[in-house]
Amino acid sequence: MLGFEKLSHFTGLRLSRRKAKANTHTQRVLSDRNSCRDTADPVLVAENHGPAIALDESSLGAASEEKPERLEDLGALWRHLLDLFGRDLTVHGFEDQAPAEQIRIACISDHSGRVRPGDVLFAVSGTERDGAQYVEEAIANGAIAIVADRALDSVLRQSLPLFVVPNTRLAVARIAAIYFGEPSRDMPVIGVTGTNGKTTVTDLLSLCLEDDSRQVGSLGTIQYRLGPACPSDPQDKDDADSVETIEKVVAATNTTPGPIALQSYLAEMRDRGVRASVIEVSSHALDQGRTDWVHFDTAVLTNLSQDHLDYHGDMESYGRAKARLFQKLKPGSLAVLPNDEPSAAYIFECLPQGLRLVTYGFGPATHKDAYHVRGRILKNDLSGISFLVETEEGSAEVVLPLVGVHNVRNALAALATAIGMGVGTLRAADALSRARPVLGRLERMDTGEGEFAIFVDYAHTPDALSQVLHALRPMTRGNLRVLFGCGGDRDRSKRPQMGRIAAVQADYLLVTDDNPRHENPDLIRRQILEGVESVEDLEARVEICGDRRKAIHHLLSLSEPGDTVLIAGKGHETGQVLGKEILPFSDREEVETWLSSN
């Protein structure tokens, strides 16, 4: 053992305040259980302020295609499932379709506890729970039919209509899109995927599109932005923080919502007049088919490094999941990829024919058929970064009020996408100068007259932690101090990697807990320390403290003028997961508490 120094007593929402006219569709009250609605007129964005690769109207989704029959009764559900599965569909409870036509559908659900009278339940088999186990609760709540992957005695005994399909995930994704009127056909939808940087790229891209006079909605890890708030909607008033708020913002539950929630949010964006939607697309969502019936016009890759191997098993499977976003693009759609990221090679190989390709990076163009956006860093310090963006049309300086070279890459991804969508380079560059740090993404805390810098970041993968430490090292006059832990019930192989990275790149390391879930927190910390022990001639000072609150306060009390403090892992999160409990906890609030008393 290395003789670690162990402490003896230790074992947001960013809301838009833009002045915009409310769309006429927002004048009606939108409930959280959206009913079948009239489809809004297609909104096509084809303002060409950029290069010749700008989108033309024919490439924006499938708005010109005939939409499927509306889902109003069980007869329509029967026909849609028959179209999807053919002879693999089995129906119990009806001799033929005629009686099914008489049973109206109120709504659809994939959660038995949220079923209301008149709803159809999709009993989806999840990674941890089998939805079929909860059908009796759904029936008690008033479900009129069940869609499942096998015949269920609990349903058959009550003579309730039962649709047996070979794939409930595919069924619910397709039916959800139909039920809500295929909203992704009515506006350009941009999917952003990758291991790190999705939230920042989504935020920066939204800024570029908003500056181009487009009403933008977004779905991501921190929040869901659904479009202009409606003054007459009591729910919108409840969600608003102030009278200045003109945008409905909902706290996120998942990076990418489930298929019913996803289509519901897209429908709400459409009805609120949103003209472009930017969605963070996780590998879980792609693997589980949540986005299979979202018509993406643009797909963006940030990077690909180790994460979620507890779910995918290996990097090859992880990469295949990410590639699905690009493989489903139709001819004329836009693909945006880094040309200097080795892990992107597999995605390049998977691209369908007929796509428009935009690449970005710090090096020269490498793909002859691609429009390339290149960045050159001019200045990089704790106040932000300025860099030169170069395109075939010329160059522009971007003054980005964010910290770290990795954020230049994020900005380049956003710029490349905006330019590919027809936003002029100068306009997009100017928009990025007004960017604000994303909540918990290398967010510098206000220390007032403090003489050392404090950052809170979401870095919870080896690559993300390494990039953030690499970004902060040149800006640190004193010691670079880092606190982090690793999540329980997640990829164990990254724990020693992250320990080694922190021990090599930082001067001081404090290992603590970060959502241990059902695992032994002490075991997680020991696995992190295995990586620390692997460092020869270790120079970093290492301490251990399982209590994250005490760890943060201790770390800050040790810091001196010229130091840089990084509190990594939780970022925007407001809870610590212990077993099945989520205890209130925020790194940001703990820093603010310490600052207010010191």
PDB file of N, CA and C in Angstrom, residues 3-71:
ATOM      1  N   GLY A   3       0.501   4.024   1.487  1.00  0.00           N
ATOM      2  CA  GLY A   3       0.472   4.872   2.673  1.00  0.00           C
ATOM      3  C   GLY A   3      -0.315   6.138   2.441  1.00  0.00           C
ATOM      4  N   PHE A   4      -1.538   5.998   1.878  1.00  0.00           N
ATOM      5  CA  PHE A   4      -2.371   7.164   1.619  1.00  0.00           C
ATOM      6  C   PHE A   4      -2.625   7.909   2.917  1.00  0.00           C
ATOM      7  N   GLU A   5      -2.646   9.207   2.828  1.00  0.00           N
ATOM      8  CA  GLU A   5      -3.025  10.008   3.980  1.00  0.00           C
ATOM      9  C   GLU A   5      -4.541   9.944   4.092  1.00  0.00           C
ATOM     10  N   LYS A   6      -5.044   9.401   5.176  1.00  0.00           N
ATOM     11  CA  LYS A   6      -6.488   9.239   5.343  1.00  0.00           C
ATOM     12  C   LYS A   6      -6.951  10.103   6.506  1.00  0.00           C
ATOM     13  N   LEU A   7      -7.995  10.901   6.259  1.00  0.00           N
ATOM     14  CA  LEU A   7      -8.478  11.776   7.313  1.00  0.00           C
ATOM     15  C   LEU A   7      -9.024  10.922   8.447  1.00  0.00           C
ATOM     16  N   SER A   8      -8.635  11.222   9.673  1.00  0.00           N
ATOM     17  CA  SER A   8      -8.954  10.363  10.806  1.00  0.00           C
ATOM     18  C   SER A   8     -10.455  10.256  11.059  1.00  0.00           C
ATOM     19  N   HIS A   9     -11.221  11.315  10.773  1.00  0.00           N
ATOM     20  CA  HIS A   9     -12.643  11.293  11.101  1.00  0.00           C
ATOM     21  C   HIS A   9     -13.518  10.970   9.884  1.00  0.00           C
ATOM     22  N   PHE A  10     -12.865  10.480   8.841  1.00  0.00           N
ATOM     23  CA  PHE A  10     -13.648  10.148   7.648  1.00  0.00           C
ATOM     24  C   PHE A  10     -13.657   8.648   7.437  1.00  0.00           C
ATOM     25  N   THR A  11     -14.410   7.840   7.302  1.00  0.00           N
ATOM     26  CA  THR A  11     -14.367   6.453   6.762  1.00  0.00           C
ATOM     27  C   THR A  11     -14.748   6.565   5.293  1.00  0.00           C
ATOM     28  N   GLY A  12     -30.894  24.045 -11.853  1.00  0.00           N
ATOM     29  CA  GLY A  12     -30.876  24.822 -12.564  1.00  0.00           C
ATOM     30  C   GLY A  12     -31.415  24.971 -13.693  1.00  0.00           C
ATOM     31  N   LEU A  13     -32.068  25.937 -13.364  1.00  0.00           N
ATOM     32  CA  LEU A  13     -32.387  25.886 -14.814  1.00  0.00           C
ATOM     33  C   LEU A  13     -32.073  27.226 -15.530  1.00  0.00           C
ATOM     34  N   ARG A  14     -31.453  26.966 -16.639  1.00  0.00           N
ATOM     35  CA  ARG A  14     -31.258  28.159 -17.472  1.00  0.00           C
ATOM     36  C   ARG A  14     -32.525  28.380 -18.270  1.00  0.00           C
ATOM     37  N   LEU A  15     -33.199  29.509 -18.048  1.00  0.00           N
ATOM     38  CA  LEU A  15     -34.440  29.788 -18.744  1.00  0.00           C
ATOM     39  C   LEU A  15     -34.247  30.915 -19.730  1.00  0.00           C
ATOM     40  N   SER A  16     -34.827  30.743 -20.907  1.00  0.00           N
ATOM     41  CA  SER A  16     -34.680  31.747 -21.952  1.00  0.00           C
ATOM     42  C   SER A  16     -35.473  32.998 -21.581  1.00  0.00           C
ATOM     43  N   ARG A  17     -34.919  34.156 -21.896  1.00  0.00           N
ATOM     44  CA  ARG A  17     -35.623  35.421 -21.684  1.00  0.00           C
ATOM     45  C   ARG A  17     -35.706  36.197 -22.993  1.00  0.00           C
ATOM     46  N   ARG A  18     -35.713  35.450 -24.094  1.00  0.00           N
ATOM     47  CA  ARG A  18     -35.809  36.105 -25.391  1.00  0.00           C
ATOM     48  C   ARG A  18     -37.216  36.678 -25.567  1.00  0.00           C
ATOM     49  N   LYS A  19     -37.311  37.785 -26.255  1.00  0.00           N
ATOM     50  CA  LYS A  19     -38.617  38.361 -26.564  1.00  0.00           C
ATOM     51  C   LYS A  19     -39.081  37.768 -27.885  1.00  0.00           C
ATOM     52  N   ALA A  20     -40.081  36.900 -27.810  1.00  0.00           N
ATOM     53  CA  ALA A  20     -40.571  36.242 -29.016  1.00  0.00           C
ATOM     54  C   ALA A  20     -42.087  36.248 -28.995  1.00  0.00           C
ATOM     55  N   LYS A  21     -42.681  36.246 -30.186  1.00  0.00           N
ATOM     56  CA  LYS A  21     -44.124  36.215 -30.276  1.00  0.00           C
ATOM     57  C   LYS A  21     -44.626  34.813 -30.015  1.00  0.00           C
ATOM     58  N   ALA A  22     -45.666  34.707 -29.233  1.00  0.00           N
ATOM     59  CA  ALA A  22     -46.237  33.398 -28.951  1.00  0.00           C
ATOM     60  C   ALA A  22     -46.925  32.863 -30.185  1.00  0.00           C
ATOM     61  N   ASN A  23     -46.694  31.588 -30.491  1.00  0.00           N
ATOM     62  CA  ASN A  23     -47.330  30.958 -31.631  1.00  0.00           C
ATOM     63  C   ASN A  23     -48.800  30.721 -31.318  1.00  0.00           C
ATOM     64  N   THR A  24     -49.647  30.805 -32.349  1.00  0.00           N
ATOM     65  CA  THR A  24     -51.073  30.647 -32.117  1.00  0.00           C
ATOM     66  C   THR A  24     -51.421  29.284 -31.561  1.00  0.00           C
ATOM     67  N   HIS A  25     -50.579  28.270 -31.852  1.00  0.00           N
ATOM     68  CA  HIS A  25     -50.862  26.932 -31.344  1.00  0.00           C
ATOM     69  C   HIS A  25     -50.730  26.861 -29.828  1.00  0.00           C
ATOM     70  N   THR A  26     -50.047  27.837 -29.224  1.00  0.00           N
ATOM     71  CA  THR A  26     -49.798  27.749 -27.780  1.00  0.00           C
ATOM     72  C   THR A  26     -50.964  28.299 -26.962  1.00  0.00           C
ATOM     73  N   GLN A  27     -52.004  28.762 -27.626  1.00  0.00           N
ATOM     74  CA  GLN A  27     -53.090  29.378 -26.880  1.00  0.00           C
ATOM     75  C   GLN A  27     -53.983  28.366 -26.182  1.00  0.00           C
ATOM     76  N   ARG A  28     -53.897  27.086 -26.565  1.00  0.00           N
ATOM     77  CA  ARG A  28     -54.701  26.118 -25.843  1.00  0.00           C
ATOM     78  C   ARG A  28     -53.895  25.481 -24.730  1.00  0.00           C
ATOM     79  N   VAL A  29     -54.546  24.999 -23.735  1.00  0.00           N
ATOM     80  CA  VAL A  29     -53.878  24.370 -22.613  1.00  0.00           C
ATOM     81  C   VAL A  29     -53.381  23.002 -23.035  1.00  0.00           C
ATOM     82  N   LEU A  30     -52.113  22.715 -22.734  1.00  0.00           N
ATOM     83  CA  LEU A  30     -51.528  21.424 -23.075  1.00  0.00           C
ATOM     84  C   LEU A  30     -51.361  20.624 -21.798  1.00  0.00           C
ATOM     85  N   SER A  31     -52.054  19.523 -21.679  1.00  0.00           N
ATOM     86  CA  SER A  31     -51.959  18.711 -20.469  1.00  0.00           C
ATOM     87  C   SER A  31     -50.781  17.773 -20.554  1.00  0.00           C
ATOM     88  N   ASP A  32     -50.415  17.183 -19.387  1.00  0.00           N
ATOM     89  CA  ASP A  32     -49.290  16.256 -19.384  1.00  0.00           C
ATOM     90  C   ASP A  32     -49.682  14.909 -19.985  1.00  0.00           C
ATOM     91  N   ARG A  33     -50.965  14.699 -20.249  1.00  0.00           N
ATOM     92  CA  ARG A  33     -51.400  13.490 -20.947  1.00  0.00           C
ATOM     93  C   ARG A  33     -51.990  13.949 -22.256  1.00  0.00           C
ATOM     94  N   ASN A  34     -51.125  14.190 -23.248  1.00  0.00           N
ATOM     95  CA  ASN A  34     -51.574  14.725 -24.526  1.00  0.00           C
ATOM     96  C   ASN A  34     -52.558  13.783 -25.195  1.00  0.00           C
ATOM     97  N   SER A  35     -53.660  14.310 -25.638  1.00  0.00           N
ATOM     98  CA  SER A  35     -54.624  13.508 -26.382  1.00  0.00           C
ATOM     99  C   SER A  35     -54.287  13.587 -27.859  1.00  0.00           C
ATOM    100  N   CYS A  36     -55.037  12.791 -28.688  1.00  0.00           N
ATOM    101  CA  CYS A  36     -54.841  12.889 -30.131  1.00  0.00           C
ATOM    102  C   CYS A  36     -55.124  14.316 -30.536  1.00  0.00           C
ATOM    103  N   ARG A  37     -54.282  14.888 -31.399  1.00  0.00           N
ATOM    104  CA  ARG A  37     -54.466  16.277 -31.769  1.00  0.00           C
ATOM    105  C   ARG A  37     -54.440  16.441 -33.270  1.00  0.00           C
ATOM    106  N   ASP A  38     -54.946  17.571 -33.708  1.00  0.00           N
ATOM    107  CA  ASP A  38     -54.802  17.906 -35.118  1.00  0.00           C
ATOM    108  C   ASP A  38     -53.351  18.211 -35.372  1.00  0.00           C
ATOM    109  N   THR A  39     -52.841  17.724 -36.490  1.00  0.00           N
ATOM    110  CA  THR A  39     -51.438  17.937 -36.808  1.00  0.00           C
ATOM    111  C   THR A  39     -51.222  19.364 -37.282  1.00  0.00           C
ATOM    112  N   ALA A  40     -50.206  20.011 -36.734  1.00  0.00           N
ATOM    113  CA  ALA A  40     -49.888  21.367 -37.170  1.00  0.00           C
ATOM    114  C   ALA A  40     -49.377  21.351 -38.597  1.00  0.00           C
ATOM    115  N   ASP A  41     -49.528  22.482 -39.274  1.00  0.00           N
ATOM    116  CA  ASP A  41     -48.983  22.569 -40.623  1.00  0.00           C
ATOM    117  C   ASP A  41     -47.490  22.359 -40.586  1.00  0.00           C
ATOM    118  N   PRO A  42     -46.920  21.656 -41.589  1.00  0.00           N
ATOM    119  CA  PRO A  42     -45.468  21.435 -41.586  1.00  0.00           C
ATOM    120  C   PRO A  42     -44.711  22.753 -41.563  1.00  0.00           C
ATOM    121  N   VAL A  43     -43.684  22.808 -40.734  1.00  0.00           N
ATOM    122  CA  VAL A  43     -42.833  23.988 -40.649  1.00  0.00           C
ATOM    123  C   VAL A  43     -41.490  23.643 -41.261  1.00  0.00           C
ATOM    124  N   LEU A  44     -41.154  24.259 -42.354  1.00  0.00           N
ATOM    125  CA  LEU A  44     -39.915  23.952 -43.048  1.00  0.00           C
ATOM    126  C   LEU A  44     -38.937  25.095 -42.902  1.00  0.00           C
ATOM    127  N   VAL A  45     -37.709  24.780 -42.503  1.00  0.00           N
ATOM    128  CA  VAL A  45     -36.680  25.794 -42.324  1.00  0.00           C
ATOM    129  C   VAL A  45     -35.720  25.708 -43.489  1.00  0.00           C
ATOM    130  N   ALA A  46     -35.653  26.745 -44.295  1.00  0.00           N
ATOM    131  CA  ALA A  46     -34.771  26.705 -45.458  1.00  0.00           C
ATOM    132  C   ALA A  46     -34.143  28.062 -45.693  1.00  0.00           C
ATOM    133  N   GLU A  47     -33.848  28.770 -44.593  1.00  0.00           N
ATOM    134  CA  GLU A  47     -33.221  30.078 -44.728  1.00  0.00           C
ATOM    135  C   GLU A  47     -31.735  29.884 -44.984  1.00  0.00           C
ATOM    136  N   ASN A  48     -31.293  30.251 -46.144  1.00  0.00           N
ATOM    137  CA  ASN A  48     -29.922  29.958 -46.538  1.00  0.00           C
ATOM    138  C   ASN A  48     -29.012  31.153 -46.290  1.00  0.00           C
ATOM    139  N   HIS A  49     -28.427  31.172 -45.093  1.00  0.00           N
ATOM    140  CA  HIS A  49     -27.462  32.224 -44.756  1.00  0.00           C
ATOM    141  C   HIS A  49     -26.045  31.699 -44.847  1.00  0.00           C
ATOM    142  N   GLY A  50     -25.868  30.490 -45.288  1.00  0.00           N
ATOM    143  CA  GLY A  50     -24.561  29.860 -45.262  1.00  0.00           C
ATOM    144  C   GLY A  50     -24.147  29.331 -46.612  1.00  0.00           C
ATOM    145  N   PRO A  51     -23.295  28.297 -46.627  1.00  0.00           N
ATOM    146  CA  PRO A  51     -22.743  27.770 -47.856  1.00  0.00           C
ATOM    147  C   PRO A  51     -23.766  26.997 -48.679  1.00  0.00           C
ATOM    148  N   ALA A  52     -23.324  26.511 -49.800  1.00  0.00           N
ATOM    149  CA  ALA A  52     -24.208  25.832 -50.731  1.00  0.00           C
ATOM    150  C   ALA A  52     -24.769  24.532 -50.185  1.00  0.00           C
ATOM    151  N   ILE A  53     -24.214  24.049 -49.066  1.00  0.00           N
ATOM    152  CA  ILE A  53     -24.697  22.783 -48.525  1.00  0.00           C
ATOM    153  C   ILE A  53     -25.930  22.965 -47.654  1.00  0.00           C
ATOM    154  N   ALA A  54     -26.462  24.192 -47.576  1.00  0.00           N
ATOM    155  CA  ALA A  54     -27.594  24.432 -46.686  1.00  0.00           C
ATOM    156  C   ALA A  54     -28.775  23.539 -47.046  1.00  0.00           C
ATOM    157  N   LEU A  55     -29.589  23.255 -46.041  1.00  0.00           N
ATOM    158  CA  LEU A  55     -30.746  22.399 -46.246  1.00  0.00           C
ATOM    159  C   LEU A  55     -31.713  23.008 -47.241  1.00  0.00           C
ATOM    160  N   ASP A  56     -32.261  22.157 -48.106  1.00  0.00           N
ATOM    161  CA  ASP A  56     -33.376  22.618 -48.911  1.00  0.00           C
ATOM    162  C   ASP A  56     -34.622  21.924 -48.385  1.00  0.00           C
ATOM    163  N   GLU A  57     -35.792  22.443 -48.744  1.00  0.00           N
ATOM    164  CA  GLU A  57     -37.024  21.990 -48.120  1.00  0.00           C
ATOM    165  C   GLU A  57     -37.278  20.511 -48.342  1.00  0.00           C
ATOM    166  N   SER A  58     -36.846  19.970 -49.482  1.00  0.00           N
ATOM    167  CA  SER A  58     -37.139  18.571 -49.771  1.00  0.00           C
ATOM    168  C   SER A  58     -36.402  17.618 -48.854  1.00  0.00           C
ATOM    169  N   SER A  59     -35.356  18.093 -48.176  1.00  0.00           N
ATOM    170  CA  SER A  59     -34.566  17.204 -47.318  1.00  0.00           C
ATOM    171  C   SER A  59     -34.981  17.260 -45.859  1.00  0.00           C
ATOM    172  N   LEU A  60     -35.937  18.134 -45.519  1.00  0.00           N
ATOM    173  CA  LEU A  60     -36.300  18.300 -44.120  1.00  0.00           C
ATOM    174  C   LEU A  60     -37.358  17.293 -43.709  1.00  0.00           C
ATOM    175  N   GLY A  61     -36.898  16.160 -43.208  1.00  0.00           N
ATOM    176  CA  GLY A  61     -37.809  15.153 -42.704  1.00  0.00           C
ATOM    177  C   GLY A  61     -38.668  14.559 -43.784  1.00  0.00           C
ATOM    178  N   ALA A  62     -39.819  14.101 -43.386  1.00  0.00           N
ATOM    179  CA  ALA A  62     -40.716  13.440 -44.314  1.00  0.00           C
ATOM    180  C   ALA A  62     -42.081  14.116 -44.306  1.00  0.00           C
ATOM    181  N   ALA A  63     -42.055  15.456 -44.216  1.00  0.00           N
ATOM    182  CA  ALA A  63     -43.302  16.192 -44.063  1.00  0.00           C
ATOM    183  C   ALA A  63     -44.231  15.996 -45.253  1.00  0.00           C
ATOM    184  N   SER A  64     -43.656  15.707 -46.430  1.00  0.00           N
ATOM    185  CA  SER A  64     -44.483  15.562 -47.610  1.00  0.00           C
ATOM    186  C   SER A  64     -45.090  14.170 -47.731  1.00  0.00           C
ATOM    187  N   GLU A  65     -44.616  13.198 -46.915  1.00  0.00           N
ATOM    188  CA  GLU A  65     -45.145  11.850 -46.969  1.00  0.00           C
ATOM    189  C   GLU A  65     -46.518  11.801 -46.307  1.00  0.00           C
ATOM    190  N   GLU A  66     -47.345  10.886 -46.792  1.00  0.00           N
ATOM    191  CA  GLU A  66     -48.660  10.723 -46.198  1.00  0.00           C
ATOM    192  C   GLU A  66     -48.529  10.140 -44.795  1.00  0.00           C
ATOM    193  N   LYS A  67     -49.204  10.748 -43.852  1.00  0.00           N
ATOM    194  CA  LYS A  67     -49.122  10.258 -42.484  1.00  0.00           C
ATOM    195  C   LYS A  67     -50.088   9.096 -42.291  1.00  0.00           C
ATOM    196  N   PRO A  68     -49.771   8.181 -41.369  1.00  0.00           N
ATOM    197  CA  PRO A  68     -50.611   7.000 -41.168  1.00  0.00           C
ATOM    198  C   PRO A  68     -51.946   7.349 -40.515  1.00  0.00           C
ATOM    199  N   GLU A  69     -52.863   6.384 -40.566  1.00  0.00           N
ATOM    200  CA  GLU A  69     -54.171   6.532 -39.951  1.00  0.00           C
ATOM    201  C   GLU A  69     -54.020   6.886 -38.479  1.00  0.00           C
ATOM    202  N   ARG A  70     -54.851   7.808 -38.010  1.00  0.00           N
ATOM    203  CA  ARG A  70     -54.789   8.213 -36.611  1.00  0.00           C
ATOM    204  C   ARG A  70     -55.210   7.073 -35.701  1.00  0.00           C
ATOM    205  N   LEU A  71     -54.642   7.086 -34.507  1.00  0.00           N
ATOM    206  CA  LEU A  71     -54.904   6.018 -33.546  1.00  0.00           C
ATOM    207  C   LEU A  71     -56.038   6.458 -32.616  1.00  0.00           C
TER     208      LEU A  71
END
